[in-house]
mmCIF file of C-alpha atoms in Angstrom:
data_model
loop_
_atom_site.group_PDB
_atom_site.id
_atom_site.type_symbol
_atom_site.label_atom_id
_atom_site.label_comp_id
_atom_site.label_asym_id
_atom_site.label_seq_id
_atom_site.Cartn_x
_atom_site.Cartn_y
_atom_site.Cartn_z
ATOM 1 C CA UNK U 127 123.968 116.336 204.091
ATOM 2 C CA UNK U 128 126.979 114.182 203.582
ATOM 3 C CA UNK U 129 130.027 116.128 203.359
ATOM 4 C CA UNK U 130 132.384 114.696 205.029
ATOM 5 C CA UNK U 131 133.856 111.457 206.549
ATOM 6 C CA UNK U 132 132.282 111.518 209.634
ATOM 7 C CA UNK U 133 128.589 111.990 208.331
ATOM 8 C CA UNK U 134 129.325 108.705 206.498
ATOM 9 C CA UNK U 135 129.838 106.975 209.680
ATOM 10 C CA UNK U 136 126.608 108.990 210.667
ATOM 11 C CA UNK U 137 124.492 107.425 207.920
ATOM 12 C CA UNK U 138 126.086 104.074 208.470
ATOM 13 C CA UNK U 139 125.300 103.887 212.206
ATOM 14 C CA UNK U 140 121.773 105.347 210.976
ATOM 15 C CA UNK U 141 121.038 102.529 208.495
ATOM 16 C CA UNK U 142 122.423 99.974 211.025
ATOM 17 C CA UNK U 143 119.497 100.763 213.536
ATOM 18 C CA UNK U 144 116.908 100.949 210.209
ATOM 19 C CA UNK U 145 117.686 97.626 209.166
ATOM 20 C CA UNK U 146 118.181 95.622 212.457
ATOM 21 C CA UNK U 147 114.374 94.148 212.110
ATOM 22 C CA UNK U 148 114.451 93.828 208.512
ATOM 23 C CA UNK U 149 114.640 89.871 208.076
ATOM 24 C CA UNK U 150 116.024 89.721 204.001
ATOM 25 C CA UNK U 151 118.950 91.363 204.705
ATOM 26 C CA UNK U 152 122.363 89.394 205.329
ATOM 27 C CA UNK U 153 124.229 91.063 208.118
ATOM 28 C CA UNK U 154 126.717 94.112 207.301
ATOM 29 C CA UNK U 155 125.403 94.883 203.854
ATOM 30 C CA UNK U 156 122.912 97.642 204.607
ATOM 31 C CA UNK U 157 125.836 99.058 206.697
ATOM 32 C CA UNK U 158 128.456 98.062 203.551
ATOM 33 C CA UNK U 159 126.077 99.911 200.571
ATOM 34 C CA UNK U 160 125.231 102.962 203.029
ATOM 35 C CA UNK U 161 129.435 103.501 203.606
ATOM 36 C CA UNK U 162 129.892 102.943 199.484
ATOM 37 C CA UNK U 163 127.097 105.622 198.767
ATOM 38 C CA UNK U 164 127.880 107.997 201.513
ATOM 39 C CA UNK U 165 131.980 107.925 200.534
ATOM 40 C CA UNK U 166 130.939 108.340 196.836
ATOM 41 C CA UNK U 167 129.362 111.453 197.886
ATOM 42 C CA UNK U 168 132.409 113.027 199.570
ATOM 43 C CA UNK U 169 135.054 111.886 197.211
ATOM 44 C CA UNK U 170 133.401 112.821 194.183
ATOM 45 C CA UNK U 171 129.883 115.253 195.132
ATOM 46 C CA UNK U 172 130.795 118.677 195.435
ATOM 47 C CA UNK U 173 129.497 120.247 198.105
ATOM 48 C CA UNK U 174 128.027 116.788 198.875
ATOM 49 C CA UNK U 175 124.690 115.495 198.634
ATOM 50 C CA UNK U 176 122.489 113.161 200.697
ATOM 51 C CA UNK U 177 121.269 109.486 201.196
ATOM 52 C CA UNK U 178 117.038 109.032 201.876
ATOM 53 C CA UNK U 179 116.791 105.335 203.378
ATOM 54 C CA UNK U 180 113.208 103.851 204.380
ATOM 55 C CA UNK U 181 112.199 100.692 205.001
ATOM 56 C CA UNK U 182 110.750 98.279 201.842
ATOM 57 C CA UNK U 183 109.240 94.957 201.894
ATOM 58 C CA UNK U 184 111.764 92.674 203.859
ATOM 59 C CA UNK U 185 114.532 95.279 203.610
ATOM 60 C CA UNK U 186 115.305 98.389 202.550
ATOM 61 C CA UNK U 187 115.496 101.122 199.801
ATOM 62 C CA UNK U 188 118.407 103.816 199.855
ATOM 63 C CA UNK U 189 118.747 106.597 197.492
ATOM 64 C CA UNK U 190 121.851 108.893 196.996
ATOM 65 C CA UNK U 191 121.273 112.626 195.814
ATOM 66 C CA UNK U 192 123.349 115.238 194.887
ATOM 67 C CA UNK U 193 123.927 117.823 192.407
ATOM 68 C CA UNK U 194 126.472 117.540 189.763
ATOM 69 C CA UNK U 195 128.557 117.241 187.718
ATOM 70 C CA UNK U 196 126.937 114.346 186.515
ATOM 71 C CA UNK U 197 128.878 110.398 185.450
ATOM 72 C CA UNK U 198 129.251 109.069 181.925
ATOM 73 C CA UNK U 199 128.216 105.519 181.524
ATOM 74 C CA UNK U 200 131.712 104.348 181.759
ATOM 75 C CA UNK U 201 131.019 104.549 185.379
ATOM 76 C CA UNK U 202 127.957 101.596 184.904
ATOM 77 C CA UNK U 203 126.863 99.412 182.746
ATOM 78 C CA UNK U 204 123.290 99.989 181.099
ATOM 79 C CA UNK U 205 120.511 99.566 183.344
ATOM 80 C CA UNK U 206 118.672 95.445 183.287
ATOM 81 C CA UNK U 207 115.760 97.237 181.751
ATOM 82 C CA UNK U 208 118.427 97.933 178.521
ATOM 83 C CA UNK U 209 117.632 101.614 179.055
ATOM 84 C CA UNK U 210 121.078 103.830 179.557
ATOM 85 C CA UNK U 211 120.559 106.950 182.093
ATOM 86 C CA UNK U 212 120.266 110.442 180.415
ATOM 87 C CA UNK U 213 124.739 110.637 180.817
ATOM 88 C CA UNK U 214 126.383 114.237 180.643
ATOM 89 C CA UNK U 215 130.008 115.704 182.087
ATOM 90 C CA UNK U 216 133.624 114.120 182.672
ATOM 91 C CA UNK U 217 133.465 110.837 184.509
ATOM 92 C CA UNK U 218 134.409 111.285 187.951
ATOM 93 C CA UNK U 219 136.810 108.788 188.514
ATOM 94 C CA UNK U 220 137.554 105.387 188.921
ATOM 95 C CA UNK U 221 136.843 105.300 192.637
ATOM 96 C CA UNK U 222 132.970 106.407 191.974
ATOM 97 C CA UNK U 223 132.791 103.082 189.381
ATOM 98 C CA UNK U 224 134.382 101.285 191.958
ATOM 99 C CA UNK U 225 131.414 101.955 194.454
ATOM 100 C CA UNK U 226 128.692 101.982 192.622
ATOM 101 C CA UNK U 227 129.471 98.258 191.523
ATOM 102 C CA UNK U 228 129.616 97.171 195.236
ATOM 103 C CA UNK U 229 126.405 98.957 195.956
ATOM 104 C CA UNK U 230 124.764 97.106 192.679
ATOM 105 C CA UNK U 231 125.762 93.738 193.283
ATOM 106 C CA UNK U 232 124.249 93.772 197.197
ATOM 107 C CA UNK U 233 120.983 95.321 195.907
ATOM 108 C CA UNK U 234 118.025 93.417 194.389
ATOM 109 C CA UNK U 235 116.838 95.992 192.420
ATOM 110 C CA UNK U 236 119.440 99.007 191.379
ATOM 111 C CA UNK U 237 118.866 102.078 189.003
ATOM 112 C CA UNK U 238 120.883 105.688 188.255
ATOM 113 C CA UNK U 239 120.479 108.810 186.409
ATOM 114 C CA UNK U 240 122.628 111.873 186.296
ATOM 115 C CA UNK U 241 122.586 114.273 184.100
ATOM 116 C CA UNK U 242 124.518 117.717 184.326
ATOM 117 C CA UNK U 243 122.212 118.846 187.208
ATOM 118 C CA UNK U 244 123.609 116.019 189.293
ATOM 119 C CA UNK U 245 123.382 112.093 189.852
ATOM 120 C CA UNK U 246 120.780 109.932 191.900
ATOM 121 C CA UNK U 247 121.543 106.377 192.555
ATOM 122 C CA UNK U 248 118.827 103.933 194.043
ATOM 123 C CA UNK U 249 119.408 100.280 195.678
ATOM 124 C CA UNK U 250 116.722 98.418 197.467
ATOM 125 C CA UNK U 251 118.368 95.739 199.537
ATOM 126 C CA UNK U 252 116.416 92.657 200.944
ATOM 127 C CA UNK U 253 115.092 89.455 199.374
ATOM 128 C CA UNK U 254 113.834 89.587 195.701
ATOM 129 C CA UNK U 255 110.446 88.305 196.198
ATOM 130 C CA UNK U 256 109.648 91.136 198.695
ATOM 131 C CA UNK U 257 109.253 93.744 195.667
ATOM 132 C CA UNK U 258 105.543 95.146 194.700
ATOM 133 C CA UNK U 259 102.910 93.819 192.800
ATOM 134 C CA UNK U 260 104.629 93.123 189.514
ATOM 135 C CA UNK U 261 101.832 95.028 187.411
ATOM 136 C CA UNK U 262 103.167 98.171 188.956
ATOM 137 C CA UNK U 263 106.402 100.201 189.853
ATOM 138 C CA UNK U 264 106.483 102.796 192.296
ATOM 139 C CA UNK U 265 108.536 104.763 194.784
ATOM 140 C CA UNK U 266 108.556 108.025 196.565
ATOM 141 C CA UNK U 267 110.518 110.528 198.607
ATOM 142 C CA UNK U 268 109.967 112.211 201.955
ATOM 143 C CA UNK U 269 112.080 114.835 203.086
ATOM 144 C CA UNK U 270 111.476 116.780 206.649
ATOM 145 C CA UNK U 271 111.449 120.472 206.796
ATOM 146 C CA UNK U 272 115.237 121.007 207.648
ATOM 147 C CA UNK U 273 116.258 117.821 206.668
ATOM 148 C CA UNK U 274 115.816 115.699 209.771
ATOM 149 C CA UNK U 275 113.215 114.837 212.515
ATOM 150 C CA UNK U 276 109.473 113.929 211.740
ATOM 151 C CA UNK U 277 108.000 114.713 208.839
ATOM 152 C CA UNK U 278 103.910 115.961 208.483
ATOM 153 C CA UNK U 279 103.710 114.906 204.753
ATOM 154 C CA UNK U 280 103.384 110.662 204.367
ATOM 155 C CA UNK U 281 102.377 108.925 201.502
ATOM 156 C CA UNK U 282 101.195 104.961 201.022
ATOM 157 C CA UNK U 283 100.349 103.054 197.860
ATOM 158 C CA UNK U 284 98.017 99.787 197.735
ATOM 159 C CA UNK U 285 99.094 97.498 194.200
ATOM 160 C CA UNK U 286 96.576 95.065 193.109
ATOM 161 C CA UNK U 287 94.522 95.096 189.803
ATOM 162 C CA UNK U 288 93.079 98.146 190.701
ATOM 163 C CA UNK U 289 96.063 100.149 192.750
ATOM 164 C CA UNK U 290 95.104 102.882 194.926
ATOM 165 C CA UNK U 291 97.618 105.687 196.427
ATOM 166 C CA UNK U 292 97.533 108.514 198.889
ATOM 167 C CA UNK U 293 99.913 111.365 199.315
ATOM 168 C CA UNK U 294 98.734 113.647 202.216
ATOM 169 C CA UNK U 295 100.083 116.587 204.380
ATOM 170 C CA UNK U 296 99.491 117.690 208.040
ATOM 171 C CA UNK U 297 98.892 121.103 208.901
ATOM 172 C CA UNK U 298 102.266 122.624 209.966
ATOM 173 C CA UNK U 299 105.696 120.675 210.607
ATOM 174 C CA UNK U 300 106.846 117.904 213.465
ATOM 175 C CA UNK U 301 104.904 116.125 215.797
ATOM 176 C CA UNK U 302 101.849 117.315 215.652
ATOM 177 C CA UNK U 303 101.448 117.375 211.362
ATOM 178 C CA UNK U 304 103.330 114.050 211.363
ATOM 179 C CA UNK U 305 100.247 112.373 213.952
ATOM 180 C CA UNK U 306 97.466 114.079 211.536
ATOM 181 C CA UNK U 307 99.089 112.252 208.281
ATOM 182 C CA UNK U 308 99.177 108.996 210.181
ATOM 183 C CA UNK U 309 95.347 109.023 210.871
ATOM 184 C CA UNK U 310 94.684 109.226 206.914
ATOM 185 C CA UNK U 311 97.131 106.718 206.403
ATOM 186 C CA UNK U 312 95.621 104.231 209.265
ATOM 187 C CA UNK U 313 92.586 105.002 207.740
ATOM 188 C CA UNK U 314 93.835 104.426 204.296
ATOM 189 C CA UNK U 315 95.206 101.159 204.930
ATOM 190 C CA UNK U 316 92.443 99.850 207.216
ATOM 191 C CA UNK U 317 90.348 98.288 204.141
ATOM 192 C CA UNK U 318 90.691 98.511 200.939
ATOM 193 C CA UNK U 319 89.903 102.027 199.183
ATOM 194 C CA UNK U 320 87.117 101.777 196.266
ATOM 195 C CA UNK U 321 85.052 105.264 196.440
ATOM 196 C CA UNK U 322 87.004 107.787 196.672
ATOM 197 C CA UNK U 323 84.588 110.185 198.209
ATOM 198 C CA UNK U 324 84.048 107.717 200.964
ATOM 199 C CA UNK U 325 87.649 107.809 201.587
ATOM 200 C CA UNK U 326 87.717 111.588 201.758
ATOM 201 C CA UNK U 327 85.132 111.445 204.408
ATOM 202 C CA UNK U 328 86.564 108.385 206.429
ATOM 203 C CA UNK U 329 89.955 110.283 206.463
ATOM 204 C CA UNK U 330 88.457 113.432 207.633
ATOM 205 C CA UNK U 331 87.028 111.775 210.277
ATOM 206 C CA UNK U 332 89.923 110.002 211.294
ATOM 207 C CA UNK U 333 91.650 113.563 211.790
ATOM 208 C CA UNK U 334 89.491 115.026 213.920
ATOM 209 C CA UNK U 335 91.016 115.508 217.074
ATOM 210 C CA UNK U 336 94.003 115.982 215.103
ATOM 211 C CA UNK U 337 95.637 119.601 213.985
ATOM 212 C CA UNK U 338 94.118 118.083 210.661
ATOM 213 C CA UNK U 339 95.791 118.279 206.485
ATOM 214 C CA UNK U 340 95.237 118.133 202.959
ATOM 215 C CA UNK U 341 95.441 114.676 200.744
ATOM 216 C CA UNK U 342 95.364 113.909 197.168
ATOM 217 C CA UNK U 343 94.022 110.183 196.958
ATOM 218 C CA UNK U 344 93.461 108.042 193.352
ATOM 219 C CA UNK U 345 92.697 104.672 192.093
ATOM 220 C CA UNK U 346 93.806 103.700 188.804
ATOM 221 C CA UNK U 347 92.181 101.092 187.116
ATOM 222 C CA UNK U 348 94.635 99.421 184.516
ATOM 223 C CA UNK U 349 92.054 97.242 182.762
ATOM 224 C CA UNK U 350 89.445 100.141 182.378
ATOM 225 C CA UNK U 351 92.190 102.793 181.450
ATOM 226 C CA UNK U 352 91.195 105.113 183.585
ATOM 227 C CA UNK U 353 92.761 106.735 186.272
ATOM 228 C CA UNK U 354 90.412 108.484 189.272
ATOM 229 C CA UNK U 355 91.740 111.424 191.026
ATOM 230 C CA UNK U 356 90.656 113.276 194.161
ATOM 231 C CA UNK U 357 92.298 115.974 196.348
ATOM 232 C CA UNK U 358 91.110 118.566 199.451
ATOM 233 C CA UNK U 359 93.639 120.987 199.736
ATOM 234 C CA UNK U 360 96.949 121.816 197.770
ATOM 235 C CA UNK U 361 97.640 118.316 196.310
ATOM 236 C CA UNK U 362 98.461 118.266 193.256
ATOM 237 C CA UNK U 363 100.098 115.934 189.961
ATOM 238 C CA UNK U 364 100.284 114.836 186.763
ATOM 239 C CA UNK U 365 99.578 111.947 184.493
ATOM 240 C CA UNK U 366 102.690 111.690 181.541
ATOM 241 C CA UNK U 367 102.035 109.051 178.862
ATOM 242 C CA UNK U 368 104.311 109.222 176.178
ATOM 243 C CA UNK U 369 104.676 113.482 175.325
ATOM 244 C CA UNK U 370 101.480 114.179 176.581
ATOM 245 C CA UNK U 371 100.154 115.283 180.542
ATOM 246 C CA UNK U 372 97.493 115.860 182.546
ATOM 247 C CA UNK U 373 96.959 117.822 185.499
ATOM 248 C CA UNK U 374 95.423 116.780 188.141
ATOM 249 C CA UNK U 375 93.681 119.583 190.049
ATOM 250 C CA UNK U 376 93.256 119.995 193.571
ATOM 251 C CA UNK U 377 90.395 121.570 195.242
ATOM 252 C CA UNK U 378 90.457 124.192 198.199
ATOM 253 C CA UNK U 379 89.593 122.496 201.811
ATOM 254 C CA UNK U 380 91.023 120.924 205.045
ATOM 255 C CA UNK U 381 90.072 117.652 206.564
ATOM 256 C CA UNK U 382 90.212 117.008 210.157
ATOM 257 C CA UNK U 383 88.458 120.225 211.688
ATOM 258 C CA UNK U 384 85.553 121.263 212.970
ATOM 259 C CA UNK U 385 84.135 122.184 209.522
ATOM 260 C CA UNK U 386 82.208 119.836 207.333
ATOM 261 C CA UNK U 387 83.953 117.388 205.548
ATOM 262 C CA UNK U 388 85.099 119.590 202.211
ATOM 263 C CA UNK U 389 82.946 118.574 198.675
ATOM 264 C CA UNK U 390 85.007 116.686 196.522
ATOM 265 C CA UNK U 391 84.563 116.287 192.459
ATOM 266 C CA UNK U 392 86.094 113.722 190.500
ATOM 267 C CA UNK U 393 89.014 114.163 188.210
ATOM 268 C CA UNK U 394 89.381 110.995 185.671
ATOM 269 C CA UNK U 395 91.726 110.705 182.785
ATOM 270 C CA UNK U 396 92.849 107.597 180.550
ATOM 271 C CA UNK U 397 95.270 105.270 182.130
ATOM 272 C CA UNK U 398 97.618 103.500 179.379
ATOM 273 C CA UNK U 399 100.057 100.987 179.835
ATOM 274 C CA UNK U 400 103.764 102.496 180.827
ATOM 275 C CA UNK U 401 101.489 105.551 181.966
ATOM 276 C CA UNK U 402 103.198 107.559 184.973
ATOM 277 C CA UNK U 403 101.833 109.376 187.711
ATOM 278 C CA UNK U 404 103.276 111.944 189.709
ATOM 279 C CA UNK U 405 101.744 113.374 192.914
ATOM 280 C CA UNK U 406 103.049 116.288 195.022
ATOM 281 C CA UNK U 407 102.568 118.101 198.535
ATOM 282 C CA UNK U 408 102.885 121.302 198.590
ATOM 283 C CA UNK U 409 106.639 121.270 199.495
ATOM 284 C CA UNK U 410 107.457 121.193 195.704
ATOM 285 C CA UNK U 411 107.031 124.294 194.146
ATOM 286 C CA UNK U 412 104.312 124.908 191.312
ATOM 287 C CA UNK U 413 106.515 124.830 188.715
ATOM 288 C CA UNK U 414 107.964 121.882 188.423
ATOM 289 C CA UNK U 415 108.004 119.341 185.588
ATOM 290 C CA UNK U 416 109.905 116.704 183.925
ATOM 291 C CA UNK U 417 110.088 118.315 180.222
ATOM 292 C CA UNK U 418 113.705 119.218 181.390
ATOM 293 C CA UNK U 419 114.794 115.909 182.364
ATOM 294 C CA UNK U 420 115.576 113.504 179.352
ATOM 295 C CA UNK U 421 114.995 109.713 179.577
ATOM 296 C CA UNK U 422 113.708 110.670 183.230
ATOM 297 C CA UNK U 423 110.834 108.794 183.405
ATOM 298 C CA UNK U 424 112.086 105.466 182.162
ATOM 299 C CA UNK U 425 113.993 105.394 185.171
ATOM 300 C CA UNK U 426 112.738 103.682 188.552
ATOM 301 C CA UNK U 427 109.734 105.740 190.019
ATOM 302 C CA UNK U 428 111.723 106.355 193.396
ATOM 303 C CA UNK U 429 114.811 107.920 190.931
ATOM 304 C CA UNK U 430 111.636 110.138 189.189
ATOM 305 C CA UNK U 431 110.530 111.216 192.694
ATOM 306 C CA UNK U 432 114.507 112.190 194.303
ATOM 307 C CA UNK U 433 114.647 113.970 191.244
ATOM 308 C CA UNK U 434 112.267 116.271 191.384
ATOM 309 C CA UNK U 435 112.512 116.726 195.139
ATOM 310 C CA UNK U 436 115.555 117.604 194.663
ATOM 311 C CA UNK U 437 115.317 120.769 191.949
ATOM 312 C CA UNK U 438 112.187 121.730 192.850
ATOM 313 C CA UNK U 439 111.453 120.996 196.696
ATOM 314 C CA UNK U 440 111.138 124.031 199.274
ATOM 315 C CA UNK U 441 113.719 124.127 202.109
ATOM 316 C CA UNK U 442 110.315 126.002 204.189
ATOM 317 C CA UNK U 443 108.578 122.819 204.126
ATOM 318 C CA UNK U 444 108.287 119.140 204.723
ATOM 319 C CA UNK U 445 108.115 117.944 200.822
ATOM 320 C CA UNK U 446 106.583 114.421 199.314
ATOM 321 C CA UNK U 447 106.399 113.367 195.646
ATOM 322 C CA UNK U 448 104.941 109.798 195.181
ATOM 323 C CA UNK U 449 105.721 108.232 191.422
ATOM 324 C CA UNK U 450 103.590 105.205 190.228
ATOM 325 C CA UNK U 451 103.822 103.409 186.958
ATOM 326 C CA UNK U 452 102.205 101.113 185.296
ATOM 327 C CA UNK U 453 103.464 97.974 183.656
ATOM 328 C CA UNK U 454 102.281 95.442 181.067
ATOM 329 C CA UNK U 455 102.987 92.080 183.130
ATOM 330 C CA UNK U 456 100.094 90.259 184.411
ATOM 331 C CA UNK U 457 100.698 89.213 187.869
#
């Protein structure tokens, strides 16, 4: 949480050590955009909010969080992709404008959206070759139980013309969940993933000797349409193209024990261009959606995923939500 003036000196001294290795970034401006976002929340975020910061590419992506009262777009121009950010309450001073314009011309890539329910502003900071596969967008969040230390949920996404993804979740919190996510990911990202039900069973192998977890894993195919979905345990998402969703289902199981591997089944649905997908741990509660959010998902998929971390995460549990989009460029 930053409240105050010393946790932004906290988060500064934080991103400092994040971005030391990261070779696209000119020195002091991960430290300069951290101190703009993290003073923006104290001057003008009441109680505060929070900055997520991971490493991306050659640099690295920051997101600010926090819960009202919302900007107008005085405070910002449109965003490059001529959409404007769903905009609601007063404008919360000059100071806030001020900021945000610093953080925006240091980033490569820069989005907002507030609404009433509060304001998230994302940067990603590095060299502008270093973004993903240009026929896809996507972004996620990660937040630890409590807010700090290891988390047990991780998620990983490979782009190409067919672009696999992974969200998964150890059993339990800290150290021990955290090592049983990193086997399916070292797993994932050993070779590339093309069955999905071979995945499932490489993964579940590569927990064992682990405390073990649940994964949702998919492939979409853009120039099929189709979009492949399979999870073991409480995994779950959605698939938004224009007004309509679909849910994708998980299926009861854990990976990484003693047990057989877990049966898996197949969930497809059509994959159009501009389609989103949203996928979830169980540290976001069943309910959520994105009916209430307007413009939402036009916004960049990292905003999408803060978002709904933010109204509808659990504070019991480590919580993920991975957002991928689909473009119409041809890379």
């Amino acid at each position: 949480m930053i409240a105050a003036e010393e946790d932004v000196g906290a988060l500064r001294r934080s991103v400092a050590r994040l971005a030391a290795a990261q070779t696209g970034l000119r020195p002091g401006t991960a430290e300069l955009v951290a101190t703009e976002l993290g003073t923006n929340l104290v001057r003008h975020a009441h109680p505060g909010g929070y900055v997520l910061v991971r490493r991306a590419g050659d640099g690295i992506e920051l997101l600010s969080v926090d819960s009202g009262p919302g900007m107008t777009g005085s405070a910002l121009a449109p965003a490059a992709d001529g959409a404007v950010a769903a905009q609601a309450g007063p404008f919360r001073g000059g100071g806030l404008s001020a900021g945000l314009r610093v953080v925006r011309r240091n980033a490569v890539e820069f989005d907002w959206y507030s609404t009433r329910r509060g304001t998230v502003v994302y940067a990603r900071l590095g060299t502008a070759g270093s973004g993903p596969d240009a026929r896809w967008r996507f972004g996620g969040v990660n937040v630890p139980y409590g807010g700090d230390g290891e988390s047990g949920d991780s998620w990983t996404v490979a782009p190409g013309p067919t672009l696999a993804a992974l969200v998964v979740d150890g059993l339990g919190h800290g150290s021990g969940a955290a090592a049983a996510s990193r086997a399916a990911v070292t797993a994932f990202e050993r070779q590339p993933v093309t069955d999905l039900e071979r995945f499932v069973r490489q993964a579940h192998e590569a927990m064992r000797g682990t405390r073990g977890g649940v994964l949702g894993t998919c492939l979409i195919d853009a120039g099929r349409g189709e979009l492949s979905y399979a999870a073991v345990g409480n995994i779950t998402g959605r698939v938004y193209t224009g007004a309509r969703s679909v849910h994708l289902l998980d299926r009861p199981g854990t990976l990484g024990t003693h047990l057989p591997v877990p049966g898996t089944r197949i969930q497809r649905c059509p994959w159009e261009p501009e389609s989103t997908l949203v996928l979830v741990s169980d540290g976001i509660r069943s309910g959520w959606n994105l009916e209430e959010h307007p413009l939402l998902t036009r916004r960049h998929p990292a905003i999408v995923a803060a978002v709904v971390q933010r109204d509808f995460g659990r504070p019991t549990d480590d919580a993920t939500v991975l957002v991928v989009r689909g473009t119409d460029r041809v890379a």
